[in-house]
Short mmCIF file of C-alpha atoms and ligand atoms in Angstrom, two decimals:
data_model
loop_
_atom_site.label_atom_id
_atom_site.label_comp_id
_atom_site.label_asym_id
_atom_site.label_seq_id
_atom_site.Cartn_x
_atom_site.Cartn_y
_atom_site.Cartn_z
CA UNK Z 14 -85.94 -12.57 -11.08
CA UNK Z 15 -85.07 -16.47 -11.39
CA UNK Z 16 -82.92 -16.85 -8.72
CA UNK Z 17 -81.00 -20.00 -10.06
CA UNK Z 18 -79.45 -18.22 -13.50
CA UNK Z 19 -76.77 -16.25 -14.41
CA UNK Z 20 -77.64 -13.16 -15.38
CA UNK Z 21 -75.97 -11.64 -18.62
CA UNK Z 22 -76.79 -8.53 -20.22
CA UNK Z 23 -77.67 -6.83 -17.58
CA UNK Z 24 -75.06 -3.79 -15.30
CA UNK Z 25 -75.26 -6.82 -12.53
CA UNK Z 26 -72.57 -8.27 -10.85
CA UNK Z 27 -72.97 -12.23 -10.00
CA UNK Z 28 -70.23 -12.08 -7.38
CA UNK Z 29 -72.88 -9.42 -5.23
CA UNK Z 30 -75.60 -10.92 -6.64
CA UNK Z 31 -74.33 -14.43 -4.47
CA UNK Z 32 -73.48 -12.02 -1.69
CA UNK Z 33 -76.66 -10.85 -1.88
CA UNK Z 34 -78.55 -14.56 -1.42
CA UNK Z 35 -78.88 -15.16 -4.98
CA UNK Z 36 -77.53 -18.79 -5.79
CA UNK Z 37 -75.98 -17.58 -9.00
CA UNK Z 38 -75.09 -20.50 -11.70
CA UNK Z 39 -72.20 -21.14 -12.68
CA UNK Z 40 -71.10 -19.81 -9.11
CA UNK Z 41 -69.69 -16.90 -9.17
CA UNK Z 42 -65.35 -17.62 -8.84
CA UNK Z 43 -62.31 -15.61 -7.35
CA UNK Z 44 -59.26 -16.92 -5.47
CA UNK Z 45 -57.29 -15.86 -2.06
CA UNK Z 46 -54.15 -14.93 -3.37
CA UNK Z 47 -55.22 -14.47 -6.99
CA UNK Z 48 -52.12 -12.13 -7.95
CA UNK Z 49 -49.16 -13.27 -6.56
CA UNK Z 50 -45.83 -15.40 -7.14
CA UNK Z 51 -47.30 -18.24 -9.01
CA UNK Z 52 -47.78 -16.01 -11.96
CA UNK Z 53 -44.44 -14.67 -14.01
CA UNK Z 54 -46.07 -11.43 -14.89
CA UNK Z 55 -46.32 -10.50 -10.97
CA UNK Z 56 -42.75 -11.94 -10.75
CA UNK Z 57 -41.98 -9.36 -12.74
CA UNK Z 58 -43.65 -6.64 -11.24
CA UNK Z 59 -42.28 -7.45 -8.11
CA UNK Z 60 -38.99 -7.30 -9.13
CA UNK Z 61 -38.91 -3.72 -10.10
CA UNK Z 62 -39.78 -2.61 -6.28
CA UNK Z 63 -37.96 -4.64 -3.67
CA UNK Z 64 -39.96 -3.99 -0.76
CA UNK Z 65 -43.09 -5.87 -0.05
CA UNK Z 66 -44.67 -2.48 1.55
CA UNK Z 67 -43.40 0.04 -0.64
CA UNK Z 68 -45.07 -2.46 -3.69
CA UNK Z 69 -47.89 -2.62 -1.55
CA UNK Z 70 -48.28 0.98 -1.44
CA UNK Z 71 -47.48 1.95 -4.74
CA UNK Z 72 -50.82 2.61 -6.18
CA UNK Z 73 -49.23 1.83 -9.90
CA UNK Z 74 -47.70 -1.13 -9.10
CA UNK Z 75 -50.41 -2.53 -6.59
CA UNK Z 76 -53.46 -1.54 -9.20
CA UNK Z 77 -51.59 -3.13 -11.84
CA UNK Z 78 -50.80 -6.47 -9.57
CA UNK Z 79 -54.63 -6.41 -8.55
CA UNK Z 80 -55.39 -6.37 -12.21
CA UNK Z 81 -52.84 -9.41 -13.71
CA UNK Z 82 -54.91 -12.05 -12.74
CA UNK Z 83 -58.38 -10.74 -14.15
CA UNK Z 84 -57.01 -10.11 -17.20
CA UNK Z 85 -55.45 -13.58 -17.41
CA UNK Z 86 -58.65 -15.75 -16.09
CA UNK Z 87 -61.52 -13.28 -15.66
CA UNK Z 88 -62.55 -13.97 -12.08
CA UNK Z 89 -65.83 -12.55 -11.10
CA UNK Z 90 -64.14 -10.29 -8.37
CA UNK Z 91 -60.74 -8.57 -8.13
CA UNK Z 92 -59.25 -8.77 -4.41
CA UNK Z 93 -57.20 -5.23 -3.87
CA UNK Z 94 -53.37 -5.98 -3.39
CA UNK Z 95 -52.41 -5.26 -0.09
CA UNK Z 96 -51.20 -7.25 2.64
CA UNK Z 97 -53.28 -7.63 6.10
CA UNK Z 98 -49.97 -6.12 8.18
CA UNK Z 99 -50.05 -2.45 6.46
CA UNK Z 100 -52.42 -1.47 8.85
CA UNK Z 101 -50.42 -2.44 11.91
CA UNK Z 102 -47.84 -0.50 9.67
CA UNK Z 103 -49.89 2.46 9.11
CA UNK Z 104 -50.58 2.89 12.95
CA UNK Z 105 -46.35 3.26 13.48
CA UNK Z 106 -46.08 -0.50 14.36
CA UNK Z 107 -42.16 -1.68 13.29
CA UNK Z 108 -43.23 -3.73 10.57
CA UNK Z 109 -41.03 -5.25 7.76
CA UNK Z 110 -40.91 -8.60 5.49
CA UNK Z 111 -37.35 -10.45 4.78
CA UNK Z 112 -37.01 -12.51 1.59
CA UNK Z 113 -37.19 -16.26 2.33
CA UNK Z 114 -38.83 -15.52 5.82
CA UNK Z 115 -42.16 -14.31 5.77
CA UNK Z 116 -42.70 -11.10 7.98
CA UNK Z 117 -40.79 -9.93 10.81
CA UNK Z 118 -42.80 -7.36 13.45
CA UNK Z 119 -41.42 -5.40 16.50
CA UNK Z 120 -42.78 -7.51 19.59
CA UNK Z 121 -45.49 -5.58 21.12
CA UNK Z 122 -46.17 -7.13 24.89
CA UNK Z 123 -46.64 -3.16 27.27
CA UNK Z 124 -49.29 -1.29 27.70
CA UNK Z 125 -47.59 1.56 26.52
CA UNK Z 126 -46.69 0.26 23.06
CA UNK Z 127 -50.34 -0.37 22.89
CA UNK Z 128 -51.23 3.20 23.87
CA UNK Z 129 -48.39 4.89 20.99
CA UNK Z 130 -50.43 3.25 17.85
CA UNK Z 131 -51.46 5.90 16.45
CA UNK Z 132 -54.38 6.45 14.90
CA UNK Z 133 -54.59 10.05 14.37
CA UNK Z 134 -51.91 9.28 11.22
CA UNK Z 135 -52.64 5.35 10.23
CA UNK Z 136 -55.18 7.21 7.47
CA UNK Z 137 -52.70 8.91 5.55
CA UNK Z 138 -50.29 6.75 5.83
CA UNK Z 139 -52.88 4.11 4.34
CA UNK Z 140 -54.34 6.33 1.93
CA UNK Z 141 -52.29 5.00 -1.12
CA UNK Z 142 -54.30 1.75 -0.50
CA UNK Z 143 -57.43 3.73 -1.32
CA UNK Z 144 -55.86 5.27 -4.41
CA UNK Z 145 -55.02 1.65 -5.61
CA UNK Z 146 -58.70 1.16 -5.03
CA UNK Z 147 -59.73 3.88 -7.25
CA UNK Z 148 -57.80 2.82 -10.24
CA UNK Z 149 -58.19 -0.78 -10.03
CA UNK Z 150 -62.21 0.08 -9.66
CA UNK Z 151 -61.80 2.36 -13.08
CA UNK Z 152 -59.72 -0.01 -14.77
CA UNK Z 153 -62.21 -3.51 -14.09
CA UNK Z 154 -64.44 -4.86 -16.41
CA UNK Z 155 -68.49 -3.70 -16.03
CA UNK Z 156 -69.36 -7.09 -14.57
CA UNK Z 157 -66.29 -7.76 -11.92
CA UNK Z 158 -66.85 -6.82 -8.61
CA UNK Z 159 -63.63 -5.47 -6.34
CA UNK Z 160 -63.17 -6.50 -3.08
CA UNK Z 161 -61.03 -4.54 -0.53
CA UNK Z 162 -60.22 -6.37 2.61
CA UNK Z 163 -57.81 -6.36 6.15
CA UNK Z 164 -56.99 -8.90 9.01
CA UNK Z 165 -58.94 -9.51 11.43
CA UNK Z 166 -58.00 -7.81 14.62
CA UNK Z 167 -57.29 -10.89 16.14
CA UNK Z 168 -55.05 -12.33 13.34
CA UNK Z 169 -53.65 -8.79 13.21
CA UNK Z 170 -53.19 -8.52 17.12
CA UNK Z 171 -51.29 -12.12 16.84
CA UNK Z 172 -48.54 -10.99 14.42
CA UNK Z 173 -47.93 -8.06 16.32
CA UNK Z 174 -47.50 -9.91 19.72
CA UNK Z 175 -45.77 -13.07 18.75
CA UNK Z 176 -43.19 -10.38 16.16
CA UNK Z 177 -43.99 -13.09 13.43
CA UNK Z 178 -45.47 -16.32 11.91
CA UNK Z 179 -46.22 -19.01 14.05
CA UNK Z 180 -47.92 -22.05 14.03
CA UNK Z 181 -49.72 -22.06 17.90
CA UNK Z 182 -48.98 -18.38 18.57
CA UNK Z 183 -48.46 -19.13 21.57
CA UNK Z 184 -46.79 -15.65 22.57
CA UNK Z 185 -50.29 -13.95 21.93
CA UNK Z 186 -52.16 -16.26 23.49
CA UNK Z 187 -49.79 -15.98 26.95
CA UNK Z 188 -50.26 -12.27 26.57
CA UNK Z 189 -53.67 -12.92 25.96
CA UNK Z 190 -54.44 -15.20 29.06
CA UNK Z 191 -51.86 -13.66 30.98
CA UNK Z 192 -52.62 -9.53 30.62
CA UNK Z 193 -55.96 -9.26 29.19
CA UNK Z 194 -56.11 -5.56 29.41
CA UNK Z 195 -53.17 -4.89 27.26
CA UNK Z 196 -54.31 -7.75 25.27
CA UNK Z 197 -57.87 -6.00 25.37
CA UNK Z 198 -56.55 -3.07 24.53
CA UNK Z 199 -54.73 -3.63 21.57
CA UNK Z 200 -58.09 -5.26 20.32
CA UNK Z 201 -60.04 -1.97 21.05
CA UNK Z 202 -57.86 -0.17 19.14
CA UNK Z 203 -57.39 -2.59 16.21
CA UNK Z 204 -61.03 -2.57 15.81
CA UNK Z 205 -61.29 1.12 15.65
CA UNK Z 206 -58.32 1.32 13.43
CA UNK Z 207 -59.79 -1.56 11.24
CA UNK Z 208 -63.28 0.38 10.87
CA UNK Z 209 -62.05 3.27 9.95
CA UNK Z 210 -59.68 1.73 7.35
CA UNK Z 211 -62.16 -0.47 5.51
CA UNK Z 212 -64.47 2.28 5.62
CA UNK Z 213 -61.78 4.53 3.30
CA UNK Z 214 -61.64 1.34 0.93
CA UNK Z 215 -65.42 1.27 0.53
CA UNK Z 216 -65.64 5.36 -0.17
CA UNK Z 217 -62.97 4.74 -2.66
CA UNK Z 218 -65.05 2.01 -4.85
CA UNK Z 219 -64.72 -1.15 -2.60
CA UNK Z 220 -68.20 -2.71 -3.11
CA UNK Z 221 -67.01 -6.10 -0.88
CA UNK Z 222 -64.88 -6.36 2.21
CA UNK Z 223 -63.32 -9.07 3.91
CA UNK Z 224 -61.62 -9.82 7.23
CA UNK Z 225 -58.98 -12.82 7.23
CA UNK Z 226 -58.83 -14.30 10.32
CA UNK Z 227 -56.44 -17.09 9.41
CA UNK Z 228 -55.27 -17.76 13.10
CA UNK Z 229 -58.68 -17.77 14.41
CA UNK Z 230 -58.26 -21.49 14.66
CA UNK Z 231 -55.80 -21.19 17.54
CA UNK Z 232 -58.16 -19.96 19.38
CA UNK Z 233 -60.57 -21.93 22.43
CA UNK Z 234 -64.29 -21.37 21.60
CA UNK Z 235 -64.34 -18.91 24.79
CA UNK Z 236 -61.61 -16.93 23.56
CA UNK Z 237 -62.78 -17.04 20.27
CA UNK Z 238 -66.31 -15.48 21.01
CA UNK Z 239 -64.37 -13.01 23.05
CA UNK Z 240 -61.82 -11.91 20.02
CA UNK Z 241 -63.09 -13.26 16.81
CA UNK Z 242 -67.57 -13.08 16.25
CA UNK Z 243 -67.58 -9.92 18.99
CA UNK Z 244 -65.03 -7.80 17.65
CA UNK Z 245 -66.12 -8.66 13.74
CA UNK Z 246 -69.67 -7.64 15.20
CA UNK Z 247 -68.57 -4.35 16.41
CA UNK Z 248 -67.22 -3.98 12.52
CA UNK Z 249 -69.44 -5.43 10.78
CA UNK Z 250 -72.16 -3.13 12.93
CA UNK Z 251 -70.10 0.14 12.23
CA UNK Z 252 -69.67 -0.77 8.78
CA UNK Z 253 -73.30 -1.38 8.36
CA UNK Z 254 -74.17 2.01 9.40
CA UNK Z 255 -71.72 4.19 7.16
CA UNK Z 256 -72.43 1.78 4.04
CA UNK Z 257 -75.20 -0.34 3.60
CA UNK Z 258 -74.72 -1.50 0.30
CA UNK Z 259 -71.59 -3.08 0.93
CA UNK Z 260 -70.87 -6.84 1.50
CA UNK Z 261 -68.91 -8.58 4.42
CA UNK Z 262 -66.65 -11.62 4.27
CA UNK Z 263 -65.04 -13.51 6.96
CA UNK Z 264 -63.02 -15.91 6.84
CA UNK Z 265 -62.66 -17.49 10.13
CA UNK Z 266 -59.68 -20.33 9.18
CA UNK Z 267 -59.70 -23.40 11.26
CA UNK Z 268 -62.72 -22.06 13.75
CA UNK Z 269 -64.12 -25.96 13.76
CA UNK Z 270 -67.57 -26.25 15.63
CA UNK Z 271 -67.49 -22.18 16.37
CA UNK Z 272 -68.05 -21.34 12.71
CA UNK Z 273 -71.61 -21.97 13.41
CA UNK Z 274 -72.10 -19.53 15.98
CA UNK Z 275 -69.80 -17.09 13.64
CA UNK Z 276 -72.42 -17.41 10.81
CA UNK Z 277 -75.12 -16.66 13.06
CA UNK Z 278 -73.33 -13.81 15.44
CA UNK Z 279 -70.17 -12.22 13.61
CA UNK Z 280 -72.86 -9.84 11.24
CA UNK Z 281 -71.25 -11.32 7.90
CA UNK Z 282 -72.80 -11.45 4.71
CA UNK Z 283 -70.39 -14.41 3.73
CA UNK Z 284 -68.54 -17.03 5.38
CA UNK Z 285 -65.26 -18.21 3.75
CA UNK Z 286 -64.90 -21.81 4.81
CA UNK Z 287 -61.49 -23.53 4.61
CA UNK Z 288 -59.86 -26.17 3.08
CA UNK Z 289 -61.10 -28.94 6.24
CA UNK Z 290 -64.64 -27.70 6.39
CA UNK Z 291 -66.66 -30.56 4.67
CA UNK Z 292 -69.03 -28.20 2.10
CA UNK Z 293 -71.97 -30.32 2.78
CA UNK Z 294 -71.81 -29.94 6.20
CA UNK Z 295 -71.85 -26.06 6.04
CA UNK Z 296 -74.55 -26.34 3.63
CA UNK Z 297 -76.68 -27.91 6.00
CA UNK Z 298 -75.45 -26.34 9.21
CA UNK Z 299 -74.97 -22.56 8.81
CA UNK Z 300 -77.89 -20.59 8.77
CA UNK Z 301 -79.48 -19.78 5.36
CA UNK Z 302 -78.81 -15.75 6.05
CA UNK Z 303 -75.33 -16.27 5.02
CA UNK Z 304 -73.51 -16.76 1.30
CA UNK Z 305 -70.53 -19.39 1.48
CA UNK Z 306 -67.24 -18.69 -0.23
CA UNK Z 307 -64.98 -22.03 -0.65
CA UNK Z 308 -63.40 -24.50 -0.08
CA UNK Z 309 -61.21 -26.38 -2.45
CA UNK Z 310 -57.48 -27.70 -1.40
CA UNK Z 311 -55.15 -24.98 -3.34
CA UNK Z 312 -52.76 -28.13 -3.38
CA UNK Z 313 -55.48 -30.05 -5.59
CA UNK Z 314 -55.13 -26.68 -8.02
CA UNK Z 315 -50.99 -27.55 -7.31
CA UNK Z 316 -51.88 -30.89 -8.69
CA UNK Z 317 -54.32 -29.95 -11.49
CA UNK Z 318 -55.37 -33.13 -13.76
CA UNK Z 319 -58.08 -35.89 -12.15
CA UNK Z 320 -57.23 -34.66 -8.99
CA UNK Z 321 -58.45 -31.63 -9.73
CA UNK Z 322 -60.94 -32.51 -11.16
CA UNK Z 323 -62.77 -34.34 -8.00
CA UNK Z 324 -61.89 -32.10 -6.13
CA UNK Z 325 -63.62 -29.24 -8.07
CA UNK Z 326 -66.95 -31.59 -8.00
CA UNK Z 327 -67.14 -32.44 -5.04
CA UNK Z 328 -67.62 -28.92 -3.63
CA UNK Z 329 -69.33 -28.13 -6.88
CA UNK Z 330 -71.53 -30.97 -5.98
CA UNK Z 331 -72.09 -29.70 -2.00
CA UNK Z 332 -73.50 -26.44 -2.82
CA UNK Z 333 -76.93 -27.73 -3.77
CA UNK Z 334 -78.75 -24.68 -4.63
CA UNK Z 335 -77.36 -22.54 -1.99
CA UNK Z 336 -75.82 -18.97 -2.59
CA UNK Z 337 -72.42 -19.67 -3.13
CA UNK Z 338 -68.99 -18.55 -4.39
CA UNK Z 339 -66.37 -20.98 -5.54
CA UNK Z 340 -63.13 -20.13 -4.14
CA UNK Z 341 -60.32 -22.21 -2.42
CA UNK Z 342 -59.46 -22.86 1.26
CA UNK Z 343 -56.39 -21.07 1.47
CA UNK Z 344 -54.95 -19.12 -0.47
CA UNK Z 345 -52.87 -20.08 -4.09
CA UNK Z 346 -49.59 -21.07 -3.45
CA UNK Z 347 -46.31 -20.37 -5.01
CA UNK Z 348 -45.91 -23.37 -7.12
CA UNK Z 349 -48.95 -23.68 -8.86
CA UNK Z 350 -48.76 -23.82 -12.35
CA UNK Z 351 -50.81 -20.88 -13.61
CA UNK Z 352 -52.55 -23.12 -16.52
CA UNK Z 353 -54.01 -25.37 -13.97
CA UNK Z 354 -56.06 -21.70 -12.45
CA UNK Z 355 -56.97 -21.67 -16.03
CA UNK Z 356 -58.43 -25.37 -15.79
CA UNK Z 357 -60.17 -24.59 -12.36
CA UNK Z 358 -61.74 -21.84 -14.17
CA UNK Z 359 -63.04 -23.73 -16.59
CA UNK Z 360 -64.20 -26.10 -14.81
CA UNK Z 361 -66.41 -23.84 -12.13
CA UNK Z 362 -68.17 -22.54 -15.15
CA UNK Z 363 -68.95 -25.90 -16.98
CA UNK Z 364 -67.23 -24.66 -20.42
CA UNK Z 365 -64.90 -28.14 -20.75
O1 CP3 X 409 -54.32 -11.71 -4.28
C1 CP3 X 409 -54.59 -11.49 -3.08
O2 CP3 X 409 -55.12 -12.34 -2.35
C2 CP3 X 409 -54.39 -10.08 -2.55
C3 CP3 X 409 -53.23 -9.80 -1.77
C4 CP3 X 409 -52.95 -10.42 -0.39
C5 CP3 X 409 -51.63 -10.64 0.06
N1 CP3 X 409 -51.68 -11.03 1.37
C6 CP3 X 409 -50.42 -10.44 -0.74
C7 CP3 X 409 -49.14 -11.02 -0.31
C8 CP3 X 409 -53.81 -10.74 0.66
C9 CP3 X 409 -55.32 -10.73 0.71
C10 CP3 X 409 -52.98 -11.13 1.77
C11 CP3 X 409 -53.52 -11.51 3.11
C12 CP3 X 409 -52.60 -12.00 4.13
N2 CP3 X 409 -51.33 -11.59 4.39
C13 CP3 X 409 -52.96 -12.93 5.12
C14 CP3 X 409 -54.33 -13.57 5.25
C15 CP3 X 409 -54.54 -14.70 4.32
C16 CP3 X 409 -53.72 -15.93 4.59
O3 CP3 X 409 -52.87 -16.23 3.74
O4 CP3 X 409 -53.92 -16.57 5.62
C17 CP3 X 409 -51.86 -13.13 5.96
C18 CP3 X 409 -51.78 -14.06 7.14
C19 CP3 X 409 -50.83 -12.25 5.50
C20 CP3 X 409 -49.48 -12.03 6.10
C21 CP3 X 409 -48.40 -12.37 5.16
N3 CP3 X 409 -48.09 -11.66 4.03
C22 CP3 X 409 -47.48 -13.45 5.25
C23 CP3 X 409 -47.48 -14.51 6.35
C24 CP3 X 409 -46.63 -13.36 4.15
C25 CP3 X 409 -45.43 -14.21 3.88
C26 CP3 X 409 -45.78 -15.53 3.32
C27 CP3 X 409 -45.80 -15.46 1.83
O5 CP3 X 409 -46.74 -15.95 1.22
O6 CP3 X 409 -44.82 -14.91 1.29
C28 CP3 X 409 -47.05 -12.25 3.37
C29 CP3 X 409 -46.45 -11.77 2.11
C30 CP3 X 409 -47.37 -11.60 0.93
N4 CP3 X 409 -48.62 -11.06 0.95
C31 CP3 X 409 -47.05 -11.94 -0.41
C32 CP3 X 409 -48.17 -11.58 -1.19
C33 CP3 X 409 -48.31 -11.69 -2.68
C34 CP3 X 409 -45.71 -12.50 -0.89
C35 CP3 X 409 -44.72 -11.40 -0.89
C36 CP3 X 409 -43.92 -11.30 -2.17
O7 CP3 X 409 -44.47 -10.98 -3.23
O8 CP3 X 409 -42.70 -11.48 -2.07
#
């Protein structure tokens, strides 16, 4: 097999075949946050079920939101609509999200709130995700590849201490620092929760996962060996053993010097690099074991035209021959025009 072409014809998929350390050409292309406000048609959607979780586990609704954006730009993977706090949901954690203000969480901080997750019912209360899975897996194209996904325990535990966004979480981290066994605890059982959870989404037809850590940047590089590469190990180990053939994608956000010893320690098959991670550096400095998944601004896509345009080649440009998949930094946000996706598209595949 020539390792450096796209291969057409065939049953194969050149999202896993990147995954799997081919450097596929054009480079394989999703986006964090594919479906989602920026497009009318999700708008829409949305508007006929009012709450974010409900939509989220509505298998009709969240197949069909999973499904908008392939249909309008034919990514090479579809990312299952979710959201990375219906786990913390589906364990009995008070979890809602309030128009305008992002998501709001009951504060955990005791021991005991720790010890009433529940686990014994977080699978049925998840299962609709895994339906959603099912259909959208039925309903994609023969050479798109679906990827299921959750937070990272860390990012996960985060929201659930601090009761919301924040930009220094500074609430978990004084739990954190300040009771490490409850803060220890919670991890434990986020990262049996989290196994068990992705492991439904790959029996259902997931054939990638991937853990956002998007707060692992608060994070010192003590702490973050402690909560980020060894609990991702411990999934990416158990994950491993119940289903070898599937893929593993962290995305460590703002991890700085530590996403080296990430790439070489968390057990990933990919490494989504952010928006500040120069791509030539990581395509020198990680080790060759691991695909990379980035890195463009998703304000440059905001922008579209020249800027756009550099933008696109210059991580275009970085990736050498390495196995790659073009994606952004962050995830598409609200006010991109939806023509200027169409543009990036075009431009990752070299059809302008
Ligand atoms: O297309 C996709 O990428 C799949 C769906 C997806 C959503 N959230 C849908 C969503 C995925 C993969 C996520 C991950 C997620 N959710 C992360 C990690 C990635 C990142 O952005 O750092 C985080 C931190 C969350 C938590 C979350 N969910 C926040 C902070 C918010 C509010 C901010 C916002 O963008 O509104 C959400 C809500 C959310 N999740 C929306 C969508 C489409 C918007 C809700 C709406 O439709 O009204």
């Amino acid at each position: 097999m020539d390792g450096t072409t796209r291969m057409t014809g065939t049953r194969t998929k050149p999202f896993l075949d990147a995954l799997n350390g081919v450097a596929v050409r054009p480079a394989p292309l999703w986006l964090m946050r594919q479906a989602g406000r920026y497009l009318p048609e999700y708008r829409a959607l949305r508007a006929t079920a009012p709450d974010f979780l409900g939509f989220c586990l509505n298998p009709e609704l969240a197949a069909e939101a999973t499904l908008q954006p392939i249909r309008r730009y034919r990514p090479d993977a579809a990312i299952l609509f979710a959201d990375i706090l219906v786990l913390p949901y589906a364990l009995g954690h008070g979890v809602r999200f309030e128009a305008g203000e992002g998501p709001v969480l009951e504060k955990l901080t005791t021991a005991a709130q720790v010890a009433s997750l529940d686990l014994s019912r977080a699978a049925e209360v998840a299962a609709p995700v895994n339906e959603t899975v099912r259909r959208v897996r039925a309903g994609l194209p023969e050479d798109v590849a679906l990827i299921g996904f959750a937070g990272s325990p860390f990012t996960v535990a985060a929201y659930m201490v601090e009761g919301r966004g924040s930009r220094d979480f500074a609430a978990a981290k004084r739990l954190m620092y300040g009771e490490p066994a409850v803060f220890d605890a919670l991890m434990d059982r986020l990262v049996e929760a989290t196994i068990a959870y992705l492991s439904a989404q790959a029996e259902a037809g997931a054939e990638a996962l991937m853990l956002f850590d998007s707060w692992a940047g608060v994070l010192s590089p003590m702490m973050f060996d402690r909560h980020v590469i060894v609990p991702t190990a411990r999934i990416a180990a158990a994950l491993k053993a119940k289903h070898p053939e599937v893929r593993l994608i962290g995305f460590p956000r703002q991890a700085g010097g530590s996403l080296i010893a990430y790439a070489e320690g968390a057990g990933v098959h990919g490494v989504g690099l952010d928006t500040a991670v120069p791509p030539a550096w990581a395509a020198m400095a990680l080790p060759h074991s691991v695909t990379l998944q980035g890195n463009l601004d998703p304000l440059a896509v905001v922008a579209g035209g020249e800027a756009l345009r550099e933008e696109t080649e210059a991580v275009l440009e970085a990736m050498g021959n390495r196995p790659w998949i073009f994606n952004l930094g962050h995830g598409v946000v609200p006010e991109t025009p939806p023509e200027h996706v169409a543009e990036l598209v075009a431009l990752v595949r070299g059809r302008r």
